[in-house]
Structure formats: structure tokens, C-alpha cells
Amino acid sequence: MSEKFDYAKAIAELDEIAAKVENPETKLDDIDALVGRSKELLKQCKDYLRTVKEKIDSLDKE
Amino acid sequence: MEERNYMELLQLQALIKESIADAFPGRYWVKAEIASWSPRANGHCYLSLVQTRGGKSVAESRAVIWKWHYPQLRAYFEETTGEQLRAGITVLVRVQVAFSELYGMALYVEDIDANFTLGARALERKKAIERLQKDGYMDMQKELAIPDIPRRLAVITSKTAAGYQDFRNHLLHNPEGYTFQLDLYEALMQGEGAPDSIVQALEEAIRKGHDAILILRGGGSETDLLCFDDFDLAVAIATCPVPVVTAIGHDKDVHIADMVAHQAVKTPTALADLFLDAFQAQDDLLDRLGQRISTAAERLVNRQELRLSSAEAAIGRAIQRRLGALEMLLQRSIGRISKGLLHKYADVARLSDTAAHRVQFAAQARVSAEFSRVALKEALITASDPRKILSLGYVLVTGKDNKVLKTVDKVGIGDRIGVRFSDGSLTAKVDEVYSDHLDNDKTNIA
């Protein structure tokens, strides 16, 4: 993983997606992509909850 | 030389002993601090009692607890106070003032008032709590927050503590598969040196950086929990920049370390659950978010479907209306066409009527003509009927074979001929035959 996974950011994005999907203005065309993205994020978050990523925890480098 | 009066040391000491016994015949309750403490192999316990004022000793005395008192006395004290008899604590003891010729002055400790120590400690504790409150230490940790995903945990405990293993197992072997980074910082968890040792471990853990620091006593003797009421330790916990969770585990009372900490739990298992629950809460949050998104998506799709089906229905209705209109038009056209056709038919009928008439006339004319023809034929036939002629007086003559004879040529004399009249016939014999153009002599009718 080249980029550090930001759990809080992922949660915020999920919140955003939920709000978007809940918005009646959202086009049906966009739903597929949004739901797909949410699944991806949910998986990442769940994986993160279950895995220590010591290498990316910069605080341990000292 | 004048001889001096003197006595032997033993004599003097005996005298002192006697005087002291006379002067202090009873038993006295004395409040003092234990300055030193040394139980001996022989079963006796030697100690020194002091009184300090302004940090300086102002009184001191040797004291002894004889082996016939010591075990009961110690057990009673430790059971009541949850604390070991040791140097540094203030006690109320009942003593006998004694003097030994060999060892000098000593206080024989015969009894100890454990409740006094409890009270003194409670007072001391109360003072410490008040001071911590006054200086704002009590709520400092409460303002910190454990991260949503507390993953890197520092545990301050003694490695051999049974509670640490419980905690470790419970935390690391969780059924959900959450993983943690556990760093152990060993420290003395009881006795005099405990507060300093814990403070040191705390400082080290802070330097390393953690999501939370846990102080886990994890079993051992229930006595000597006094270190967790230590003022300096309390300050160190309160000022720790990382949330500190304590699991000192004593049901009877809450320690000052518990009070100043971010959170306090009773057991190692509860401590592990605290962090597992945090992860579970995140898991639940994710589930809820996922649910929310899929529900909303489903609702959106349903809404679109509804819109679609209503549009479909609208189109259907429109088509129906249109069809209806077309049908009406068609009907009208058909009406008009059929009306036109009727007119046309009428014309045709009229036309055909004329034709029929013509046919009829023609037929009638034809029939009349045929009638005429038939009549003519009839007339002709009737006219040529032999019976008609016969009735006029003519007769038919038949020869042999019943054939009508039209000449006399074939008739011979003696031939039998038939003669037919209109109302009957007869036979005759020819006598004579007469021919008009040959010789008449042949003609002869019999």
C-alpha cells in the first residue's frame, strides 16, 4: 500500500455517500458507482479494524 | 583517700527497672510512626517508633513485638487495613514501658488499633483528594479521548501477574479477529517502591507514543494497595497526555489512581472488553453506514421504478386514449363509408331493379314467344294427328306388319288389310286393286 489508509477519512466519505444516495436529487446513473465505492470503503475499513499496519504507523519509527 | 560509694551497673539498671515499673505500671496507648521495622528469624519483631514534627524527629523509642503477640497482631492489622505493617505508617499501639538491665528502655507492643490507621489513612487520602481537586488534577484525564480505533496499547504491570495473561488472552484472541499492538512496561505493582516504579514506566510509555496506557495490577495480594493512593502517582497519571485506564481491581474502595485516570475498570477482562467494544462499535458503525447506503440505494431504485411504472402507465393510458380516438374516428369513417355505401347500394339496387325488370320483360317476352311456339307446334301436331283426320271421315289402311299403307303398289289381291277408323278398326280382304296411274283393274276391295 503506497498511501496510508485514513480510517477517519474513509468513514467521512461513507457518510457523504450515504447522504448522496439518500438525496432524491441523485441520479440513478450515479448510484451504481456510489454503492460500488461504498462497498470498497467498507471493506477497507473492516480490514483495517482487523489488521495492524505497524509499518505505516509513523510513530513507531523511532 | 575517701572511699566512694558506688554500685554495680546491674544494681543501677535493676533500680531503674524497678522505678520504671513503679512509675509506669499500666499499659499506654501511644500514637507513633513506625520508623523502622525488622521481624527476626527468632519470631520477635523489632521496630523503632518515632514522632516527627516539621520533618524532624522529635521523639524516638525502640519497641518490640514479642513472638507470642506478633503473628496475631500482624494478621489482624493487615486484614483490617488491607495494608502491611511496615515502616512509614502511623499506628496507635498499646505499649508497656519496659526496661531491661541488658538492653535498656523499650516499649513492648501488645496491641495495635487498626481502625486508627484506617482513619488516619482516610484522612490522609481525603487531604490528597482535596488537593488534587483544588489543583485541577481530577478532571485532566477526563478531557482526553481514547481514539476510535485504540490499537497501540501500553500496559504497565508486573509481567508475572496472572491478570496480565488474562487481559492478553482476552484481548488478542477475540472472536472478531481485531488485532492490537501490546507493549509491556514492567513495574512494581505493590509495596513502597510501587509509585515511583509506575511513574517511571508511565514516562517511558508516553515517550513511545500510544493510543492508551493501561495500569493493570492483575492479581497478587489484596494487601498493600496504598501505593495507588499515592499523591505523586496521581499527579503523574493526571498529567499524562495519553488516556490512562486503570484496572487495579479492588472492590472495597476506589483508589486515587482510579479517580484521576481517564477511566477505571475492575478486572483485566473488563479492561480488554473496553478496547474490543471500541472496535465493535466501529464495526457496527460500518454496518449501519453500509445498511444506510444500500437502503437508500434500494429506495432510490424503487422510486425510479415507481416513476418508470407510472410513466409506463401514463404512456399506456395515452396510447389507450389515442387508440380510442382513432377508433372513434374509424367508427365515424366506417359510419360515413357505410352510409355512402348504402347510398351506393341503393343506386345499384335501383339499377339492378331496372335490369331485373328488363330481364323479366325479356323473359316474359321469351316465355310468350315460347308459348306461341308451343302453341304453334301444338297446332301443327294437333293438325297432323291421324285421329283428327280419321274423325273427318278418312281411314288408315294398314298392310302386313300393321304398317300404314300410303300407296296401293304393295297391295295384292287377296291381301288382308286393316282399316282404322277414328272410333275402331276392321279387317278386310282385297278383291281388286286399282292404280290411278297404271291400270285400274287391279284395284278391288273385297
Coordinates of C-alpha atoms in Angstrom, one line a residue:
Chain A
M1 CA 0.0 0.0 0.0
S2 CA 1.7 3.2 -1.2
E3 CA -0.7 5.5 0.5
K4 CA -1.6 5.4 4.2
F5 CA -5.1 4.4 4.7
D6 CA -7.0 7.0 6.6
Y7 CA -9.8 5.4 8.5
A8 CA -11.5 8.7 9.6
K9 CA -11.4 9.9 6.1
A10 CA -13.0 6.7 4.8
I11 CA -15.7 7.0 7.4
A12 CA -16.4 10.6 6.4
E13 CA -16.6 9.6 2.7
L14 CA -19.0 6.8 3.6
D15 CA -21.1 9.4 5.4
E16 CA -21.0 11.6 2.3
I17 CA -22.0 8.7 0.1
A18 CA -24.9 7.8 2.4
A19 CA -26.1 11.4 2.2
K20 CA -25.8 11.4 -1.5
V21 CA -27.6 8.2 -2.0
E22 CA -30.4 9.4 0.3
N23 CA -30.8 12.6 -1.6
P24 CA -33.7 12.2 -4.0
E25 CA -31.9 14.5 -6.4
T26 CA -29.2 12.0 -7.0
K27 CA -29.3 10.4 -10.5
L28 CA -29.9 6.8 -10.8
D29 CA -26.9 6.6 -13.1
D30 CA -24.6 7.6 -10.2
I31 CA -26.0 5.1 -7.7
D32 CA -24.0 2.1 -9.1
A33 CA -20.7 3.9 -8.8
L34 CA -21.6 5.2 -5.3
V35 CA -22.7 1.9 -4.0
G36 CA -19.6 0.3 -5.5
R37 CA -17.4 2.8 -3.9
S38 CA -19.1 2.4 -0.5
K39 CA -18.5 -1.4 -0.7
E40 CA -14.9 -0.8 -1.4
L41 CA -14.5 1.6 1.5
L42 CA -16.5 -0.6 3.9
K43 CA -14.2 -3.5 3.1
Q44 CA -11.1 -1.4 3.6
C45 CA -12.4 -0.1 6.9
K46 CA -13.3 -3.6 8.1
D47 CA -9.9 -4.9 7.0
Y48 CA -8.3 -2.1 8.8
L49 CA -10.2 -2.9 12.0
R50 CA -8.7 -6.4 11.9
T51 CA -5.1 -5.7 10.8
V52 CA -2.3 -3.9 12.4
K53 CA -0.4 -1.8 9.9
E54 CA 2.6 -1.3 12.1
K55 CA 4.8 -0.2 9.1
I56 CA 2.6 2.7 8.3
D57 CA 2.3 3.9 11.9
S58 CA 5.0 6.5 11.7
L59 CA 5.1 6.9 15.5
D60 CA 6.8 3.6 15.8
K61 CA 9.7 4.6 13.6
E62 CA 11.9 6.0 16.4
Chain B
M1 CA 41.5 8.7 100.2
E2 CA 37.9 8.8 100.8
E3 CA 36.3 5.7 99.6
R4 CA 33.5 6.5 97.1
N5 CA 30.1 4.8 97.3
Y6 CA 29.3 3.1 94.2
M7 CA 27.1 0.4 92.9
E8 CA 27.4 -2.1 90.2
L9 CA 25.8 -1.4 86.8
L10 CA 23.4 -4.2 87.2
Q11 CA 22.4 -2.8 90.5
L12 CA 21.7 0.5 88.9
Q13 CA 19.9 -0.9 86.0
A14 CA 17.8 -3.0 88.3
L15 CA 17.0 0.1 90.3
I16 CA 15.9 1.9 87.1
K17 CA 13.9 -1.1 86.0
E18 CA 12.1 -1.1 89.4
S19 CA 11.5 2.6 89.3
I20 CA 10.1 2.5 85.8
A21 CA 7.9 -0.4 86.6
D22 CA 6.7 1.6 89.6
A23 CA 6.2 4.8 87.6
F24 CA 4.6 3.1 84.6
P25 CA 2.6 0.3 86.0
G26 CA -0.1 0.1 83.4
R27 CA -0.4 0.0 79.6
Y28 CA -0.4 3.1 77.4
W29 CA -1.9 3.8 74.0
V30 CA 0.7 5.6 72.1
K31 CA 0.5 7.2 68.6
A32 CA 3.7 6.9 66.6
E33 CA 5.1 6.4 63.2
I34 CA 7.0 3.2 62.5
A35 CA 10.4 4.4 61.5
S36 CA 12.0 1.0 61.0
W37 CA 10.7 -2.5 61.1
S38 CA 12.6 -5.8 61.3
P39 CA 11.0 -9.1 62.0
R40 CA 13.6 -11.6 63.1
A41 CA 14.1 -15.2 62.5
N42 CA 13.5 -15.9 66.2
G43 CA 9.9 -14.7 65.7
H44 CA 10.3 -11.4 67.6
C45 CA 9.8 -8.2 65.7
Y46 CA 12.0 -5.2 66.5
L47 CA 11.0 -1.8 65.4
S48 CA 11.5 1.8 66.2
L49 CA 8.8 4.3 66.8
V50 CA 9.2 8.0 66.1
Q51 CA 7.3 11.2 66.2
T52 CA 8.2 13.9 63.6
R53 CA 7.3 17.5 63.6
G54 CA 8.2 19.6 60.6
G55 CA 10.1 16.8 59.0
K56 CA 12.3 16.3 62.1
S57 CA 12.2 13.5 64.6
V58 CA 11.3 14.9 68.0
A59 CA 10.9 11.6 69.8
E60 CA 12.1 8.1 69.3
S61 CA 12.0 4.8 71.0
R62 CA 12.9 1.2 70.5
A63 CA 10.0 -1.2 70.5
V64 CA 9.5 -4.9 70.4
I65 CA 6.6 -7.2 69.5
W66 CA 7.2 -10.5 71.1
K67 CA 6.8 -13.6 69.1
W68 CA 3.7 -14.6 71.2
H69 CA 2.0 -11.4 70.0
Y70 CA 3.4 -10.8 66.6
P71 CA 1.6 -13.2 64.3
Q72 CA -2.0 -12.4 65.6
L73 CA -1.3 -8.8 65.8
R74 CA 0.1 -8.6 62.2
A75 CA -2.7 -10.7 60.8
Y76 CA -5.4 -8.6 62.5
F77 CA -3.8 -5.4 61.3
E78 CA -3.4 -6.5 57.7
E79 CA -6.8 -8.0 57.4
T80 CA -8.5 -4.8 58.8
T81 CA -6.5 -2.2 56.9
G82 CA -5.5 -4.2 53.7
E83 CA -2.0 -2.9 54.4
Q84 CA 1.2 -4.4 55.6
L85 CA 2.7 -3.4 58.8
R86 CA 5.9 -1.6 57.7
A87 CA 7.9 1.5 58.1
G88 CA 6.3 4.7 57.2
I89 CA 2.9 4.2 58.6
T90 CA 1.4 5.8 61.6
V91 CA 0.0 3.4 64.2
L92 CA -1.8 3.5 67.5
V93 CA -0.2 0.9 69.7
R94 CA -0.7 -0.2 73.3
V95 CA 2.6 -0.5 75.0
Q96 CA 4.1 -1.5 78.2
V97 CA 7.1 0.6 79.2
A98 CA 9.9 -1.8 80.0
F99 CA 13.5 -1.6 81.0
S100 CA 15.9 -4.4 80.6
E101 CA 19.1 -4.4 82.6
L102 CA 20.8 -5.6 79.4
Y103 CA 19.0 -3.8 76.6
G104 CA 17.7 -0.7 78.3
M105 CA 14.5 1.1 77.5
A106 CA 12.0 -0.5 75.2
L107 CA 8.3 -0.4 74.5
Y108 CA 6.7 -3.7 74.4
V109 CA 3.9 -3.6 71.8
E110 CA 1.0 -5.7 73.0
D111 CA -1.8 -4.5 70.8
I112 CA -2.5 -2.3 67.8
D113 CA -5.6 -0.3 66.8
A114 CA -6.0 -1.0 63.1
N115 CA -9.0 1.3 62.9
F116 CA -6.9 4.2 63.9
T117 CA -4.6 3.6 61.0
L118 CA -7.6 3.3 58.7
G119 CA -8.9 6.6 60.0
A120 CA -5.5 8.2 59.6
R121 CA -5.2 6.9 56.1
A122 CA -8.7 8.0 55.2
L123 CA -7.8 11.5 56.5
E124 CA -4.6 11.5 54.5
R125 CA -6.5 10.3 51.5
K126 CA -9.1 12.9 51.9
K127 CA -6.5 15.6 52.1
A128 CA -4.8 14.2 48.9
I129 CA -8.1 14.1 47.0
E130 CA -8.9 17.7 48.1
R131 CA -5.6 18.9 47.0
L132 CA -5.9 17.1 43.6
Q133 CA -9.3 18.7 43.1
K134 CA -8.1 22.1 44.2
D135 CA -5.2 21.9 41.7
G136 CA -7.4 20.7 38.9
Y137 CA -5.9 17.3 38.5
M138 CA -9.1 15.3 38.9
D139 CA -10.6 16.1 35.5
M140 CA -7.5 16.4 33.4
Q141 CA -7.6 12.9 32.0
K142 CA -11.4 13.1 31.5
E143 CA -10.8 15.7 28.9
L144 CA -8.8 13.3 26.8
A145 CA -10.4 10.9 24.4
I146 CA -9.4 7.3 23.5
P147 CA -9.1 7.2 19.7
D148 CA -12.0 5.5 17.8
I149 CA -9.6 2.7 17.0
P150 CA -7.3 2.3 20.0
R151 CA -4.7 -0.1 18.5
R152 CA -1.4 0.6 20.2
L153 CA -1.7 -0.1 23.9
A154 CA 0.9 0.3 26.6
V155 CA 0.4 -2.0 29.6
I156 CA 2.1 -1.1 32.9
T157 CA 2.1 -4.2 35.1
S158 CA 4.3 -6.9 36.5
K159 CA 5.0 -9.5 33.9
T160 CA 4.2 -12.3 36.2
A161 CA 0.8 -11.0 37.1
A162 CA -1.9 -13.6 36.3
G163 CA -4.2 -10.7 35.4
Y164 CA -1.9 -9.6 32.6
Q165 CA -2.2 -13.0 30.9
D166 CA -6.0 -12.9 31.3
F167 CA -6.0 -9.5 29.7
R168 CA -3.7 -10.5 26.9
N169 CA -5.6 -13.6 26.0
H170 CA -9.0 -11.9 26.1
L171 CA -7.8 -9.0 24.0
L172 CA -5.7 -10.9 21.4
H173 CA -7.9 -13.9 21.0
N174 CA -11.1 -12.1 20.3
P175 CA -13.6 -13.9 18.0
E176 CA -13.9 -10.8 15.7
G177 CA -10.2 -11.0 14.8
Y178 CA -9.3 -7.5 15.8
T179 CA -5.6 -7.0 16.2
F180 CA -3.7 -4.9 18.7
Q181 CA -0.2 -3.9 19.4
L182 CA 0.6 -4.5 23.1
D183 CA 3.7 -3.1 24.7
L184 CA 4.6 -4.2 28.2
Y185 CA 6.2 -1.8 30.6
E186 CA 7.1 -3.7 33.7
A187 CA 6.8 -2.0 37.1
L188 CA 6.4 -2.9 40.8
M189 CA 2.7 -3.1 41.5
Q190 CA 2.8 -3.2 45.3
G191 CA 4.9 -2.0 48.1
E192 CA 6.7 1.1 48.9
G193 CA 8.6 1.4 45.6
A194 CA 5.5 0.9 43.5
P195 CA 4.5 4.6 42.9
D196 CA 8.0 5.6 41.7
S197 CA 8.2 2.5 39.5
I198 CA 4.8 3.1 38.0
V199 CA 5.6 6.7 37.3
Q200 CA 8.8 5.7 35.6
A201 CA 7.0 3.2 33.4
L202 CA 4.4 5.8 32.6
E203 CA 7.0 8.3 31.4
E204 CA 8.6 5.7 29.2
A205 CA 5.3 4.7 27.7
I206 CA 4.5 8.4 27.0
R207 CA 7.8 8.7 25.1
K208 CA 7.0 5.8 22.9
G209 CA 3.6 7.1 21.9
H210 CA 0.4 5.0 22.4
D211 CA -3.3 5.3 22.0
A212 CA -3.9 4.4 25.6
I213 CA -1.8 3.5 28.7
L214 CA -3.2 0.8 30.9
I215 CA -2.2 0.3 34.6
L216 CA -3.0 -3.3 35.4
R217 CA -2.4 -4.6 38.9
G218 CA -3.6 -8.0 37.9
G219 CA -3.9 -10.1 41.0
G220 CA -1.5 -10.7 43.8
S221 CA -2.1 -9.8 47.4
E222 CA -5.1 -7.8 48.3
T223 CA -3.0 -6.0 50.9
D224 CA -0.8 -3.0 50.2
L225 CA -2.9 -1.2 47.7
L226 CA -1.9 2.0 49.4
C227 CA 0.5 2.8 46.6
F228 CA -2.5 3.5 44.3
D229 CA -3.5 6.3 46.7
D230 CA -0.1 8.0 46.3
F231 CA -0.2 11.7 45.6
D232 CA 2.7 11.8 43.2
L233 CA 1.5 8.8 41.2
A234 CA -1.9 10.5 40.9
V235 CA -0.3 13.7 39.6
A236 CA 1.7 11.7 37.1
I237 CA -1.4 9.9 35.8
A238 CA -3.5 13.1 35.7
T239 CA -0.9 15.0 33.6
C240 CA -0.3 12.1 31.2
P241 CA -1.1 13.3 27.7
V242 CA -2.4 9.9 26.7
P243 CA -5.6 8.5 28.2
V244 CA -4.8 6.2 31.2
V245 CA -7.1 3.3 32.1
T246 CA -6.6 1.6 35.4
A247 CA -7.6 -1.9 36.4
I248 CA -6.4 -2.1 40.0
G249 CA -9.2 -4.4 40.9
H250 CA -10.3 -3.9 44.4
D251 CA -14.0 -3.9 45.1
K252 CA -13.9 -2.4 48.6
D253 CA -12.8 1.1 47.6
V254 CA -11.8 3.3 44.8
H255 CA -8.2 4.4 44.7
I256 CA -7.0 7.9 43.9
A257 CA -5.3 6.5 40.8
D258 CA -8.7 5.3 39.6
M259 CA -10.2 8.7 40.3
V260 CA -7.7 10.7 38.3
A261 CA -7.5 8.2 35.4
H262 CA -9.4 8.6 32.2
Q263 CA -11.4 5.5 33.1
A264 CA -11.2 2.8 35.7
V265 CA -12.4 -0.8 35.4
K266 CA -12.3 -3.7 37.9
T267 CA -11.0 -6.7 36.1
P268 CA -8.4 -7.5 33.4
T269 CA -11.3 -8.9 31.3
A270 CA -13.3 -5.7 31.6
L271 CA -10.2 -3.8 30.5
A272 CA -9.8 -5.9 27.4
D273 CA -13.5 -5.5 26.7
L274 CA -13.2 -1.8 26.8
F275 CA -11.0 -1.9 23.7
L276 CA -12.8 -4.7 22.0
D277 CA -16.0 -2.8 22.4
A278 CA -14.4 0.3 20.8
F279 CA -13.6 -1.9 17.7
Q280 CA -17.0 -3.5 17.8
A281 CA -18.6 0.0 17.9
Q282 CA -16.7 0.8 14.7
D283 CA -17.8 -2.4 13.1
D284 CA -21.4 -1.6 14.0
L285 CA -20.9 1.9 12.6
L286 CA -19.7 0.5 9.3
D287 CA -22.6 -1.9 9.2
R288 CA -25.0 0.9 9.8
L289 CA -23.4 3.0 7.1
G290 CA -23.4 0.1 4.7
Q291 CA -27.0 -0.6 5.5
R292 CA -27.9 3.1 5.2
I293 CA -26.4 3.3 1.8
S294 CA -27.9 0.1 0.5
T295 CA -31.3 1.0 1.9
A296 CA -31.1 4.4 0.3
A297 CA -30.0 3.0 -3.0
E298 CA -32.8 0.5 -2.9
R299 CA -35.3 3.2 -2.1
L300 CA -33.9 5.3 -4.9
V301 CA -34.2 2.4 -7.4
N302 CA -37.7 1.7 -6.1
R303 CA -38.6 5.3 -6.5
Q304 CA -37.3 5.3 -10.0
E305 CA -39.1 2.0 -10.7
L306 CA -42.3 3.5 -9.4
R307 CA -41.7 6.6 -11.6
L308 CA -41.0 4.3 -14.5
S309 CA -44.1 2.2 -14.0
S310 CA -46.2 5.3 -13.5
A311 CA -44.7 6.7 -16.7
E312 CA -45.4 3.4 -18.3
A313 CA -49.0 3.5 -17.1
A314 CA -49.3 7.1 -18.3
I315 CA -48.0 6.0 -21.7
G316 CA -50.4 3.1 -21.7
R317 CA -53.3 5.4 -20.8
A318 CA -52.2 7.9 -23.5
I319 CA -52.0 5.0 -26.1
Q320 CA -55.4 3.9 -25.0
R321 CA -56.8 7.3 -25.3
R322 CA -55.2 7.7 -28.7
L323 CA -56.5 4.3 -29.8
G324 CA -59.9 5.3 -28.5
A325 CA -59.8 8.4 -30.5
L326 CA -58.6 6.6 -33.5
E327 CA -61.3 4.0 -33.1
M328 CA -63.9 6.7 -32.8
L329 CA -62.6 8.3 -36.0
L330 CA -62.6 4.9 -37.6
Q331 CA -66.1 4.3 -36.5
R332 CA -67.2 7.6 -37.8
S333 CA -65.4 6.9 -41.1
I334 CA -67.0 3.5 -41.2
G335 CA -70.3 5.1 -40.5
R336 CA -69.7 7.5 -43.2
I337 CA -68.4 4.9 -45.6
S338 CA -71.3 2.6 -44.8
K339 CA -73.7 5.4 -45.3
G340 CA -72.1 6.2 -48.5
L341 CA -72.1 2.5 -49.4
L342 CA -75.8 2.4 -48.6
H343 CA -76.4 5.2 -51.0
K344 CA -74.3 3.5 -53.5
Y345 CA -76.1 0.3 -52.8
A346 CA -79.4 2.0 -53.3
D347 CA -78.2 3.2 -56.6
V348 CA -77.0 -0.2 -57.5
A349 CA -80.3 -1.6 -56.3
R350 CA -82.2 0.8 -58.4
L351 CA -80.0 0.0 -61.3
S352 CA -80.4 -3.7 -60.8
D353 CA -84.1 -3.3 -60.4
T354 CA -84.3 -1.9 -63.9
A355 CA -82.1 -4.7 -65.1
A356 CA -84.3 -7.2 -63.4
H357 CA -87.3 -5.7 -65.0
R358 CA -85.6 -5.8 -68.3
V359 CA -84.7 -9.4 -67.7
Q360 CA -88.2 -10.0 -66.6
F361 CA -89.6 -8.4 -69.6
A362 CA -87.2 -10.2 -71.8
A363 CA -88.0 -13.4 -70.0
Q364 CA -91.7 -12.7 -70.2
A365 CA -91.3 -11.9 -73.8
R366 CA -89.3 -15.0 -74.3
V367 CA -91.9 -17.1 -72.4
S368 CA -94.6 -15.6 -74.5
A369 CA -92.7 -16.4 -77.6
E370 CA -92.1 -19.9 -76.4
F371 CA -95.8 -20.2 -75.6
S372 CA -96.5 -19.1 -79.1
R373 CA -94.1 -21.5 -80.5
V374 CA -95.5 -24.3 -78.4
A375 CA -99.0 -23.3 -79.4
L376 CA -98.0 -23.3 -83.0
K377 CA -96.3 -26.7 -82.6
E378 CA -99.3 -27.9 -80.8
A379 CA -101.5 -26.6 -83.5
L380 CA -99.2 -28.3 -86.0
I381 CA -99.1 -31.5 -84.1
T382 CA -102.9 -31.4 -83.4
A383 CA -103.4 -30.7 -87.0
S384 CA -101.4 -33.7 -88.1
D385 CA -102.9 -36.2 -85.6
P386 CA -104.4 -39.1 -87.6
R387 CA -107.3 -39.4 -85.2
K388 CA -108.4 -35.9 -86.1
I389 CA -108.2 -36.8 -89.8
L390 CA -109.9 -40.1 -89.1
S391 CA -112.7 -38.3 -87.3
L392 CA -113.2 -36.3 -90.5
G393 CA -114.1 -39.5 -92.3
Y394 CA -110.7 -40.6 -93.5
V395 CA -109.4 -44.1 -92.7
L396 CA -105.9 -45.6 -92.3
V397 CA -105.2 -48.7 -94.1
T398 CA -102.6 -50.9 -92.7
G399 CA -101.0 -53.7 -94.5
K400 CA -98.9 -56.6 -93.4
D401 CA -96.9 -55.8 -90.3
N402 CA -99.5 -53.3 -89.3
K403 CA -97.8 -50.6 -91.4
V404 CA -99.8 -47.8 -92.8
L405 CA -100.2 -48.1 -96.5
K406 CA -99.7 -44.9 -98.3
T407 CA -99.9 -46.5 -101.8
V408 CA -101.6 -49.3 -103.4
D409 CA -98.5 -50.5 -105.1
K410 CA -97.7 -53.1 -102.5
V411 CA -101.2 -54.3 -102.0
G412 CA -102.1 -57.5 -103.8
I413 CA -105.4 -59.2 -104.3
G414 CA -106.3 -61.4 -101.5
D415 CA -104.1 -59.5 -99.0
R416 CA -105.6 -58.9 -95.6
I417 CA -105.7 -55.3 -94.7
G418 CA -106.6 -53.4 -91.7
V419 CA -108.9 -50.4 -91.8
R420 CA -108.7 -48.0 -88.9
F421 CA -111.5 -45.5 -88.1
S422 CA -111.5 -42.9 -85.5
D423 CA -113.5 -45.0 -83.2
G424 CA -112.4 -48.5 -84.1
S425 CA -110.9 -50.8 -86.8
L426 CA -111.8 -53.7 -89.0
T427 CA -110.0 -56.1 -91.3
A428 CA -110.9 -56.8 -94.9
K429 CA -109.8 -58.9 -97.9
V430 CA -108.6 -57.2 -101.0
D431 CA -110.7 -58.2 -104.1
E432 CA -109.4 -55.8 -106.6
V433 CA -106.6 -53.3 -106.9
Y434 CA -106.9 -50.1 -109.0
S435 CA -103.9 -47.9 -109.6
D436 CA -104.6 -44.4 -110.8
H437 CA -101.6 -44.1 -113.0
L438 CA -101.2 -47.8 -114.1
D439 CA -104.2 -49.9 -114.7
N440 CA -107.3 -49.6 -112.6
D441 CA -108.2 -53.2 -112.9
K442 CA -106.0 -54.2 -110.2
T443 CA -108.0 -52.3 -107.7
N444 CA -110.5 -54.3 -106.0
I445 CA -111.6 -54.1 -102.5
A446 CA -113.2 -57.2 -101.0

